[in-house]
Tab-separated table of C-alpha atoms in Angstrom:
chain	number	residue	atom	x	y	z
A	300	MET	CA	-103.678	100.652	-31.147
A	301	THR	CA	-101.488	103.651	-30.364
A	302	THR	CA	-99.399	104.542	-27.375
A	303	ASP	CA	-98.375	107.793	-25.768
A	304	GLY	CA	-95.210	106.232	-24.386
A	305	LEU	CA	-96.789	105.207	-21.107
A	306	PHE	CA	-100.194	103.711	-21.757
A	307	ASP	CA	-101.949	101.890	-24.543
A	308	ILE	CA	-104.816	103.950	-25.903
A	309	ALA	CA	-107.493	101.456	-26.842
A	310	GLU	CA	-109.247	103.725	-29.351
A	311	PRO	CA	-107.256	105.576	-32.051
A	312	ASP	CA	-108.478	108.956	-33.173
A	313	ASP	CA	-110.776	109.059	-36.162
A	314	ALA	CA	-111.051	111.685	-38.900
A	315	PHE	CA	-113.108	113.938	-36.686
A	316	GLY	CA	-110.563	114.049	-33.893
A	317	GLY	CA	-112.590	111.858	-31.553
A	318	PRO	CA	-112.253	108.252	-30.473
A	319	ALA	CA	-112.890	105.915	-33.345
A	320	GLU	CA	-114.741	102.648	-33.240
A	321	PRO	CA	-112.514	100.224	-31.317
A	322	GLN	CA	-110.966	97.512	-33.427
A	323	VAL	CA	-111.793	94.141	-31.897
A	324	ARG	CA	-109.259	91.464	-32.697
A	325	GLU	CA	-110.388	88.269	-34.340
A	326	GLY	CA	-110.882	85.575	-31.733
A	327	ALA	CA	-111.684	88.030	-28.942
A	328	PRO	CA	-114.112	86.718	-26.318
A	329	LEU	CA	-117.789	86.941	-27.217
A	330	ALA	CA	-118.385	89.456	-24.402
A	331	VAL	CA	-115.796	91.781	-25.985
A	332	ARG	CA	-117.136	91.358	-29.525
A	333	MET	CA	-120.675	92.127	-28.363
A	334	ARG	CA	-119.781	95.247	-26.356
A	335	PRO	CA	-122.348	97.949	-27.268
A	336	ARG	CA	-121.164	100.466	-29.855
A	337	SER	CA	-123.924	102.972	-29.187
A	338	LEU	CA	-126.353	103.947	-26.466
A	339	ASP	CA	-129.158	102.164	-28.306
A	340	GLU	CA	-127.340	98.836	-27.926
A	341	VAL	CA	-126.982	99.101	-24.142
A	342	VAL	CA	-129.141	96.565	-22.320
A	343	GLY	CA	-130.395	97.327	-18.814
A	344	GLN	CA	-129.863	100.350	-16.527
A	345	ARG	CA	-133.183	101.883	-17.552
A	346	HIS	CA	-133.222	103.921	-14.333
A	347	LEU	CA	-130.072	105.715	-15.523
A	348	LEU	CA	-130.667	105.773	-19.278
A	349	GLY	CA	-134.310	106.775	-19.473
A	350	PRO	CA	-135.352	110.142	-20.941
A	351	GLY	CA	-133.929	112.941	-18.810
A	352	ALA	CA	-131.947	110.569	-16.573
A	353	PRO	CA	-128.497	111.862	-15.497
A	354	LEU	CA	-126.419	109.300	-17.346
A	355	ARG	CA	-128.362	109.727	-20.569
A	356	ARG	CA	-127.807	113.488	-20.401
A	357	LEU	CA	-124.073	112.928	-20.001
A	358	LEU	CA	-123.953	110.435	-22.865
A	359	GLU	CA	-125.926	112.732	-25.130
A	360	GLY	CA	-123.408	115.541	-24.695
A	361	GLY	CA	-124.740	117.290	-21.620
A	362	ALA	CA	-122.648	119.291	-19.185
A	363	PRO	CA	-119.489	117.292	-18.375
A	364	ALA	CA	-119.197	115.781	-14.922
A	365	SER	CA	-116.972	113.203	-13.276
A	366	VAL	CA	-118.808	109.994	-12.519
A	367	LEU	CA	-118.447	107.058	-10.135
A	368	LEU	CA	-120.129	104.008	-11.623
A	369	TYR	CA	-120.933	101.627	-8.800
A	370	GLY	CA	-122.422	98.202	-9.346
A	371	PRO	CA	-121.913	94.442	-9.642
A	372	PRO	CA	-119.673	92.899	-12.312
A	373	GLY	CA	-121.067	92.621	-15.818
A	374	THR	CA	-123.465	95.562	-15.643
A	375	GLY	CA	-121.774	97.784	-18.232
A	376	LYS	CA	-119.429	100.093	-16.341
A	377	THR	CA	-116.596	99.913	-18.892
A	378	THR	CA	-119.010	100.151	-21.807
A	379	LEU	CA	-120.640	103.289	-20.433
A	380	ALA	CA	-117.238	104.897	-19.869
A	381	ARG	CA	-116.298	104.316	-23.509
A	382	LEU	CA	-119.623	105.668	-24.709
A	383	MET	CA	-119.117	108.760	-22.556
A	384	ALA	CA	-115.771	109.384	-24.257
A	385	ARG	CA	-117.447	109.115	-27.677
A	386	SER	CA	-120.265	111.460	-26.661
A	387	GLY	CA	-118.176	114.616	-26.610
A	388	ALA	CA	-118.749	115.561	-30.276
A	389	GLY	CA	-115.181	114.582	-31.130
A	390	SER	CA	-113.628	116.660	-28.351
A	391	ARG	CA	-112.637	113.972	-25.852
A	392	HIS	CA	-109.613	111.728	-25.664
A	393	PHE	CA	-110.010	108.364	-23.890
A	394	VAL	CA	-107.437	106.864	-21.527
A	395	ALA	CA	-108.073	103.693	-19.538
A	396	LEU	CA	-106.164	102.679	-16.413
A	397	SER	CA	-106.569	99.831	-13.991
A	398	ALA	CA	-106.112	100.471	-10.284
A	399	LEU	CA	-104.430	97.058	-10.103
A	400	SER	CA	-101.372	98.259	-12.035
A	401	ALA	CA	-101.322	102.075	-12.024
A	402	GLY	CA	-99.711	104.171	-9.298
A	403	VAL	CA	-99.357	107.848	-8.424
A	404	LYS	CA	-96.541	108.287	-10.959
A	405	GLU	CA	-98.703	106.968	-13.792
A	406	LEU	CA	-101.662	109.096	-12.702
A	407	ARG	CA	-99.596	112.273	-12.693
A	408	ALA	CA	-98.245	111.457	-16.136
A	409	VAL	CA	-101.757	111.050	-17.527
A	410	ILE	CA	-102.880	114.305	-15.889
A	411	GLU	CA	-99.909	116.209	-17.312
A	412	ASP	CA	-100.583	114.718	-20.751
A	413	ALA	CA	-104.242	115.820	-20.429
A	414	ARG	CA	-103.108	119.345	-19.519
A	415	ARG	CA	-100.889	119.564	-22.626
A	416	ARG	CA	-103.652	118.219	-24.875
A	417	LEU	CA	-106.183	120.722	-23.530
A	418	ASP	CA	-103.764	123.636	-23.989
A	419	ARG	CA	-102.631	122.477	-27.433
A	420	ASP	CA	-105.912	121.668	-29.211
A	421	GLY	CA	-108.697	122.177	-26.673
A	422	ARG	CA	-109.507	118.474	-26.306
A	423	SER	CA	-110.543	117.223	-22.899
A	424	THR	CA	-109.597	113.777	-21.600
A	425	VAL	CA	-111.881	111.071	-20.279
A	426	LEU	CA	-109.894	109.078	-17.739
A	427	PHE	CA	-111.474	105.702	-17.021
A	428	ILE	CA	-110.180	103.976	-13.883
A	429	ASP	CA	-111.377	100.449	-13.326
A	430	GLU	CA	-111.574	99.087	-9.778
A	431	VAL	CA	-110.943	102.512	-8.287
A	432	HIS	CA	-111.633	101.096	-4.814
A	433	ARG	CA	-108.201	99.456	-5.019
A	434	PHE	CA	-106.485	102.844	-5.145
A	435	SER	CA	-104.949	103.962	-1.865
A	436	LYS	CA	-105.976	107.260	-0.275
A	437	THR	CA	-102.794	108.848	-1.634
A	438	GLN	CA	-103.574	107.682	-5.156
A	439	GLN	CA	-107.154	108.944	-4.929
A	440	ASP	CA	-105.974	112.282	-3.526
A	441	ALA	CA	-103.688	112.651	-6.558
A	442	LEU	CA	-106.786	112.879	-8.748
A	443	LEU	CA	-108.512	115.675	-6.844
A	444	GLY	CA	-106.867	118.692	-8.466
A	445	ALA	CA	-107.351	117.403	-12.017
A	446	VAL	CA	-110.986	116.522	-11.352
A	447	GLU	CA	-111.627	119.876	-9.659
A	448	ASP	CA	-110.094	121.831	-12.594
A	449	ARG	CA	-111.709	119.465	-15.168
A	450	LEU	CA	-108.364	118.659	-16.699
A	451	VAL	CA	-109.807	115.157	-16.833
A	452	LEU	CA	-113.352	113.920	-16.871
A	453	LEU	CA	-113.064	111.034	-14.439
A	454	VAL	CA	-115.164	107.942	-14.985
A	455	ALA	CA	-114.343	105.522	-12.169
A	456	ALA	CA	-115.788	102.048	-11.863
A	457	THR	CA	-116.121	100.041	-8.679
A	458	THR	CA	-117.975	96.963	-7.500
A	459	GLU	CA	-117.929	98.316	-3.955
A	460	ASN	CA	-120.027	100.942	-2.262
A	461	PRO	CA	-117.987	104.130	-2.831
A	462	SER	CA	-119.015	105.416	0.602
A	463	PHE	CA	-116.701	102.753	2.050
A	464	SER	CA	-113.888	102.812	-0.496
A	465	VAL	CA	-113.571	106.281	-2.051
A	466	VAL	CA	-112.261	109.352	-0.219
A	467	SER	CA	-114.844	112.001	0.676
A	468	PRO	CA	-113.332	114.844	-1.420
A	469	LEU	CA	-113.527	112.685	-4.541
A	470	LEU	CA	-117.070	111.618	-3.704
A	471	SER	CA	-118.182	115.236	-3.358
A	472	ARG	CA	-116.740	116.105	-6.803
A	473	SER	CA	-118.386	113.213	-8.624
A	474	LEU	CA	-121.831	112.078	-9.671
A	475	ILE	CA	-122.438	108.669	-8.066
A	476	LEU	CA	-124.515	106.349	-10.231
A	477	GLN	CA	-125.463	102.855	-9.069
A	478	LEU	CA	-125.797	100.232	-11.757
A	479	ARG	CA	-128.093	97.270	-11.201
A	480	SER	CA	-127.807	93.617	-12.121
A	481	LEU	CA	-129.556	92.823	-15.382
A	482	GLU	CA	-133.107	91.503	-15.183
A	483	PRO	CA	-133.896	88.073	-16.709
A	484	ASP	CA	-135.670	89.627	-19.721
A	485	GLU	CA	-132.681	91.886	-20.337
A	486	LEU	CA	-130.314	88.921	-20.252
A	487	ARG	CA	-132.543	87.051	-22.697
A	488	ALA	CA	-132.429	89.967	-25.120
A	489	LEU	CA	-128.637	90.072	-24.803
A	490	LEU	CA	-128.263	86.338	-25.435
A	491	ARG	CA	-130.603	86.341	-28.430
A	492	ARG	CA	-128.729	89.239	-30.006
A	493	ALA	CA	-125.384	87.471	-29.521
A	494	VAL	CA	-126.697	84.305	-31.189
A	495	VAL	CA	-127.739	86.042	-34.439
A	496	ASP	CA	-125.422	89.087	-34.629
A	497	GLY	CA	-122.513	88.876	-37.041
A	498	ARG	CA	-120.153	90.112	-34.325
A	499	GLY	CA	-121.313	87.226	-32.168
A	500	LEU	CA	-122.232	83.684	-33.182
A	501	GLY	CA	-123.757	84.795	-36.476
A	502	GLY	CA	-126.555	82.245	-36.405
A	503	SER	CA	-124.153	79.295	-36.313
A	504	VAL	CA	-126.182	77.805	-33.453
A	505	GLU	CA	-129.684	78.030	-32.040
A	506	LEU	CA	-130.561	78.562	-28.389
A	507	ALA	CA	-133.278	76.269	-27.076
A	508	ASP	CA	-135.670	77.553	-24.424
A	509	ASP	CA	-134.264	75.345	-21.663
A	510	GLY	CA	-130.711	76.331	-22.627
A	511	GLU	CA	-131.641	80.002	-22.498
A	512	ASP	CA	-133.290	79.530	-19.101
A	513	ALA	CA	-130.148	77.850	-17.783
A	514	LEU	CA	-127.882	80.633	-19.056
A	515	VAL	CA	-130.083	83.317	-17.506
A	516	ARG	CA	-130.061	81.470	-14.198
A	517	LEU	CA	-126.303	80.942	-14.278
A	518	ALA	CA	-125.593	84.564	-15.170
A	519	ALA	CA	-127.300	85.908	-12.034
A	520	GLY	CA	-127.634	89.363	-13.593
A	521	ASP	CA	-124.082	89.492	-15.013
A	522	ALA	CA	-123.989	90.178	-18.778
A	523	ARG	CA	-120.354	89.138	-19.156
A	524	ARG	CA	-120.993	85.844	-17.395
A	525	ALA	CA	-124.018	85.171	-19.605
A	526	LEU	CA	-122.039	85.708	-22.808
A	527	THR	CA	-119.033	83.740	-21.569
A	528	ALA	CA	-121.249	80.773	-20.709
A	529	LEU	CA	-123.044	81.052	-24.065
A	530	GLU	CA	-119.737	81.005	-25.932
A	531	ALA	CA	-118.522	77.951	-24.008
A	532	ALA	CA	-121.759	76.096	-24.666
A	533	ALA	CA	-121.718	77.041	-28.350
A	534	ASP	CA	-118.132	75.803	-28.761
A	535	GLY	CA	-119.097	72.489	-27.193
A	536	VAL	CA	-122.135	72.042	-29.434
A	537	ARG	CA	-120.290	72.929	-32.637
A	538	SER	CA	-117.328	70.679	-31.820
A	539	ALA	CA	-119.770	67.799	-31.448
A	540	GLY	CA	-121.398	68.592	-34.785
A	541	GLY	CA	-124.581	69.928	-33.198
A	542	HIS	CA	-126.557	73.063	-33.829
A	543	SER	CA	-128.888	73.656	-30.854
A	544	ILE	CA	-127.814	74.668	-27.325
A	545	GLY	CA	-129.979	72.979	-24.704
A	546	LEU	CA	-129.882	72.568	-20.941
A	547	ALA	CA	-127.466	69.618	-21.060
A	548	ASP	CA	-125.048	71.566	-23.251
A	549	VAL	CA	-125.007	74.486	-20.820
A	550	GLU	CA	-124.493	72.180	-17.846
A	551	ARG	CA	-121.548	70.476	-19.544
A	552	ALA	CA	-119.945	73.800	-20.397
A	553	VAL	CA	-120.434	75.447	-17.032
A	554	THR	CA	-119.727	73.179	-14.096
A	555	GLU	CA	-120.437	75.605	-11.276
A	556	VAL	CA	-122.028	79.005	-10.905
A	557	ALA	CA	-119.594	81.535	-9.499
A	558	VAL	CA	-121.177	83.087	-6.471
A	559	ARG	CA	-121.100	86.870	-6.769
A	560	TYR	CA	-119.604	87.823	-3.439
A	561	ASP	CA	-116.606	90.045	-2.782
A	562	ARG	CA	-115.203	89.464	0.706
A	563	ALA	CA	-113.745	92.968	0.746
A	564	GLY	CA	-116.642	94.717	-0.919
A	565	ASP	CA	-120.246	95.738	-0.716
A	566	GLN	CA	-121.617	92.213	-1.201
A	567	HIS	CA	-119.678	91.217	1.900
A	568	TYR	CA	-121.669	93.713	3.956
A	569	ASP	CA	-124.973	93.004	2.208
A	570	VAL	CA	-124.840	89.232	2.645
A	571	ILE	CA	-123.743	89.262	6.280
A	572	SER	CA	-126.440	91.857	6.980
A	573	ALA	CA	-129.080	89.655	5.359
A	574	PHE	CA	-127.724	86.655	7.302
A	575	ILE	CA	-128.073	88.355	10.685
A	576	LYS	CA	-131.439	89.888	9.847
A	577	SER	CA	-132.772	86.494	8.771
A	578	ILE	CA	-131.699	84.977	12.093
A	579	ARG	CA	-133.216	87.913	13.982
A	580	GLY	CA	-136.408	87.450	11.982
A	581	SER	CA	-136.541	83.741	12.916
A	582	ASP	CA	-136.254	82.485	9.312
A	583	PRO	CA	-133.871	79.509	9.508
A	584	ASP	CA	-134.142	78.707	5.797
A	585	ALA	CA	-133.129	82.182	4.627
A	586	ALA	CA	-130.344	82.210	7.226
A	587	LEU	CA	-128.984	78.918	5.852
A	588	HIS	CA	-129.101	80.328	2.315
A	589	TYR	CA	-126.921	83.301	3.234
A	590	LEU	CA	-124.630	81.072	5.296
A	591	ALA	CA	-124.211	78.829	2.254
A	592	ARG	CA	-123.389	81.822	0.033
A	593	MET	CA	-120.659	82.910	2.410
A	594	ILE	CA	-119.195	79.427	2.739
A	595	VAL	CA	-119.194	78.718	-1.010
A	596	ALA	CA	-117.601	82.116	-1.671
A	597	GLY	CA	-114.764	81.329	0.742
A	598	GLU	CA	-115.678	83.737	3.521
A	599	ASP	CA	-113.483	83.408	6.614
A	600	PRO	CA	-115.463	81.066	8.919
A	601	ARG	CA	-114.035	82.888	11.935
A	602	PHE	CA	-115.826	86.031	10.785
A	603	ILE	CA	-119.118	84.128	10.559
A	604	ALA	CA	-118.575	82.614	14.014
A	605	ARG	CA	-117.862	86.018	15.537
A	606	ARG	CA	-121.092	87.420	14.129
A	607	LEU	CA	-123.041	84.471	15.521
A	608	MET	CA	-121.609	85.053	18.998
A	609	ILE	CA	-122.495	88.744	18.857
A	610	HIS	CA	-125.990	87.946	17.633
A	611	ALA	CA	-126.532	85.401	20.416
A	612	SER	CA	-126.236	88.142	23.021
A	613	GLU	CA	-127.631	91.039	21.014
A	614	ASP	CA	-130.853	89.494	19.723
A	615	ILE	CA	-131.464	86.481	21.954
A	616	GLY	CA	-129.729	87.071	25.244
A	617	LEU	CA	-131.436	85.519	28.258
A	618	ALA	CA	-134.493	84.488	26.268
A	619	ASP	CA	-132.338	81.429	25.522
A	620	PRO	CA	-129.166	81.395	27.656
A	621	THR	CA	-127.865	78.417	25.652
A	622	ALA	CA	-127.686	80.453	22.422
A	623	LEU	CA	-124.374	82.059	23.335
A	624	GLN	CA	-123.040	78.665	24.363
A	625	ALA	CA	-124.010	77.233	20.974
A	626	ALA	CA	-122.400	80.110	19.080
A	627	THR	CA	-119.231	79.907	21.174
A	628	ALA	CA	-119.054	76.153	20.644
A	629	ALA	CA	-119.331	76.670	16.882
A	630	ALA	CA	-116.462	79.162	17.048
A	631	GLN	CA	-114.379	76.569	18.883
A	632	VAL	CA	-115.134	73.983	16.205
A	633	VAL	CA	-114.015	76.464	13.540
A	634	GLN	CA	-110.775	77.004	15.459
A	635	LEU	CA	-110.059	73.383	16.377
A	636	VAL	CA	-111.431	71.475	13.377
A	637	GLY	CA	-111.519	73.925	10.496
A	638	MET	CA	-113.331	73.780	7.191
A	639	PRO	CA	-115.058	72.056	5.521
A	640	GLU	CA	-116.290	70.122	8.566
A	641	ALA	CA	-116.844	73.295	10.595
A	642	ARG	CA	-119.640	74.248	8.205
A	643	ILE	CA	-121.835	71.741	10.053
A	644	ALA	CA	-121.271	73.414	13.407
A	645	LEU	CA	-121.892	76.830	11.856
A	646	ALA	CA	-125.139	75.547	10.384
A	647	GLN	CA	-126.160	74.050	13.747
A	648	ALA	CA	-125.497	77.326	15.548
A	649	THR	CA	-127.331	79.254	12.831
A	650	LEU	CA	-130.404	77.034	13.170
A	651	HIS	CA	-130.249	77.249	16.976
A	652	LEU	CA	-130.190	81.031	16.910
A	653	ALA	CA	-132.767	81.390	14.150
A	654	THR	CA	-135.306	79.205	15.961
A	655	ALA	CA	-134.597	80.557	19.460
A	656	PRO	CA	-136.938	83.037	21.204
A	657	LYS	CA	-135.713	86.581	20.629
A	658	SER	CA	-134.945	89.380	23.076
A	659	ASN	CA	-132.828	92.507	22.737
A	660	ALA	CA	-133.124	93.274	26.464
A	661	VAL	CA	-129.408	92.629	27.089
A	662	ILE	CA	-128.089	95.138	24.542
A	663	THR	CA	-130.818	97.627	25.457
A	664	ALA	CA	-129.801	97.387	29.116
A	665	ILE	CA	-126.063	97.859	28.626
A	666	ASP	CA	-126.548	100.659	26.086
A	667	ALA	CA	-128.895	102.504	28.461
A	668	ALA	CA	-126.411	102.175	31.319
A	669	MET	CA	-123.510	103.346	29.149
A	670	ALA	CA	-125.524	106.313	27.868
A	671	GLU	CA	-126.122	107.506	31.444
A	672	VAL	CA	-122.456	107.043	32.352
A	673	ARG	CA	-121.431	109.125	29.319
A	674	ALA	CA	-123.969	111.742	30.387
A	675	GLY	CA	-122.231	112.067	33.756
A	676	ALA	CA	-124.149	109.626	35.959
A	677	VAL	CA	-121.019	108.385	37.751
A	678	GLY	CA	-121.773	109.013	41.414
A	679	SER	CA	-119.499	107.782	44.184
A	680	VAL	CA	-119.418	104.108	45.035
A	681	PRO	CA	-121.286	103.618	48.348
A	682	PRO	CA	-118.709	103.334	51.196
A	683	HIS	CA	-119.832	99.850	52.314
A	684	LEU	CA	-119.085	98.485	48.811
A	685	ARG	CA	-115.562	99.884	48.574
A	686	ASP	CA	-112.426	97.796	48.857
A	687	GLY	CA	-111.463	97.105	52.447
A	688	HIS	CA	-108.433	94.886	51.883
A	689	TYR	CA	-105.719	97.329	52.873
A	690	SER	CA	-104.466	98.981	56.006
A	691	GLY	CA	-106.395	102.075	56.942
A	692	ALA	CA	-109.485	101.207	54.874
A	693	GLU	CA	-111.677	100.859	57.934
A	694	LYS	CA	-110.674	104.298	59.219
A	695	LEU	CA	-111.913	105.711	55.903
A	696	GLY	CA	-115.219	103.904	56.307
A	697	ASN	CA	-114.548	101.567	53.399
A	698	ALA	CA	-116.399	98.224	53.527
A	699	VAL	CA	-117.887	99.166	56.898
A	700	GLY	CA	-121.475	97.954	57.163
A	701	TYR	CA	-121.321	95.654	54.160
A	702	ARG	CA	-123.811	92.802	54.497
A	703	TYR	CA	-122.858	89.386	53.064
A	704	PRO	CA	-125.864	88.038	51.051
A	705	HIS	CA	-125.002	84.401	51.768
A	706	ASP	CA	-125.663	85.009	55.451
A	707	ASP	CA	-129.343	85.380	54.567
A	708	ALA	CA	-131.481	82.276	54.227
A	709	ASP	CA	-132.721	83.397	50.791
A	710	GLY	CA	-129.334	84.700	49.643
A	711	VAL	CA	-130.845	88.143	49.069
A	712	LEU	CA	-131.049	91.015	51.556
A	713	ALA	CA	-131.730	94.728	51.503
A	714	GLN	CA	-128.668	96.803	50.705
A	715	GLN	CA	-127.797	99.789	48.503
A	716	TYR	CA	-125.603	98.894	45.528
A	717	PRO	CA	-125.771	101.790	43.029
A	718	PRO	CA	-124.534	105.334	43.678
A	719	ASP	CA	-127.034	107.570	45.458
A	720	ASP	CA	-128.256	109.268	42.283
A	721	LEU	CA	-129.072	105.959	40.599
A	722	VAL	CA	-131.033	104.239	43.350
A	723	GLY	CA	-134.202	102.777	41.832
A	724	ARG	CA	-132.973	103.045	38.237
A	725	ASP	CA	-133.961	100.020	36.092
A	726	TYR	CA	-131.867	99.228	33.022
A	727	TYR	CA	-132.713	95.601	32.363
A	728	VAL	CA	-136.298	94.971	31.290
A	729	PRO	CA	-136.775	91.286	30.441
A	730	THR	CA	-139.307	90.261	27.841
A	731	THR	CA	-141.921	87.553	28.330
A	732	ARG	CA	-140.358	85.371	25.619
A	733	GLY	CA	-138.486	82.146	26.259
A	734	SER	CA	-136.534	81.863	29.482
A	735	GLU	CA	-136.920	85.582	30.131
A	736	ARG	CA	-140.528	84.925	31.035
A	737	VAL	CA	-139.299	83.474	34.335
A	738	LEU	CA	-136.962	86.431	34.859
A	739	ALA	CA	-139.770	88.882	34.121
A	740	GLU	CA	-141.705	87.372	37.017
A	741	ARG	CA	-138.744	87.025	39.395
A	742	LEU	CA	-136.908	90.315	38.826
A	743	PRO	CA	-139.514	92.624	40.424
A	744	ARG	CA	-139.408	90.497	43.582
A	745	LEU	CA	-135.610	90.622	43.607
A	746	ARG	CA	-135.633	94.387	43.244
A	747	ARG	CA	-138.104	94.819	46.072
A	748	ALA	CA	-136.030	92.595	48.361
A	749	VAL	CA	-132.732	94.337	47.504
A	750	ARG	CA	-134.148	97.841	47.733
A	751	GLY	CA	-136.073	97.064	50.913
A	752	ASP	CA	-139.301	98.680	49.805
A	753	ALA	CA	-142.430	98.004	47.792
A	754	ARG	CA	-141.461	100.166	44.811
A	755	GLY	CA	-139.481	97.342	43.181
């Protein structure tokens, strides 16, 4: 490994002036030893690596372009960056930075070094930045000039949707490629290769069918997780004098599946979206699944409670007036009791909302009213409804003629409440589901009585 005085360069130059095959230290993790050395060894991402696909063209020496690789952990982002550096027919230098440790000063140093290298011997630089979403706006802005002038070919990796975490100017200068979790068959191929390959386990163990099934299930589409679990299981089997990895061996080696869920990232938005949509769709079982994923991943229970309260009004409303009460009560339990016990109240509120009759009439009504206000429908308050609790109000006509509804036997009497231009305007349209069925029958009669005519 060489250094330029600031950063370790993981791949020394070979005889052709390009990045040589990386030297993997003895005892490196299995996932590192099995990192693909060529495009043919890459497993998965067929939508990006098929004939004519954009990433394949880049890796086969096509026109250079900066790339944002966006996808879950263990899908090959770092591997593809290294392969891109090796694809430049010996003309590209590879530098890797992590957004966790690099700052603007380090970025500018790399860019200046890339400028000198390009001027001196015509070699371009591939700058790989892992977890680019952790860069501040200032740090991302520092890259713009170098990317624009192609002083560096940026390959940035992120587990988050770049639309939320990368500045627009950088997005517009980069090709955004979304990597997908590996399919079960792709994980099986990866595991089988690692078992027999000399860089991997070299045939020192066998992988039974039930052990392979368990590893695929535990990996959840993550190649690194699959290989890490395989290595742990293999170590356990060999230390016990065994040779075959079965289900029990995998279970002993891996006590709990890590739930792939980043509270600050794209999975955060995807899972909460699926949670709310499952409740809206009246599927309590799916809703509980997504609730469980959030709880196990350590999501802030206050965030979950807030979303339940919003949902209670937005998608249920007066179809079940107790839904908001249930959601609010769950939020109070979260505040007063805390986790883990509060998970029960969150589950109860989730089930209440998921099985409740649904109506979006409340949000539709307030949004319609607000839209008209924004459009200028803000006529004067009728004089009889204005405040009359001050000296001189009566002389202005304020509160004069106001009729007190409780003086009527039914508690409802004819009187104008909206501004003149909005008389007869209906915003709230109850459904015929749940408790709103009663309101749907009663509201027209109320409107007729208040408006004093038969139009309702």
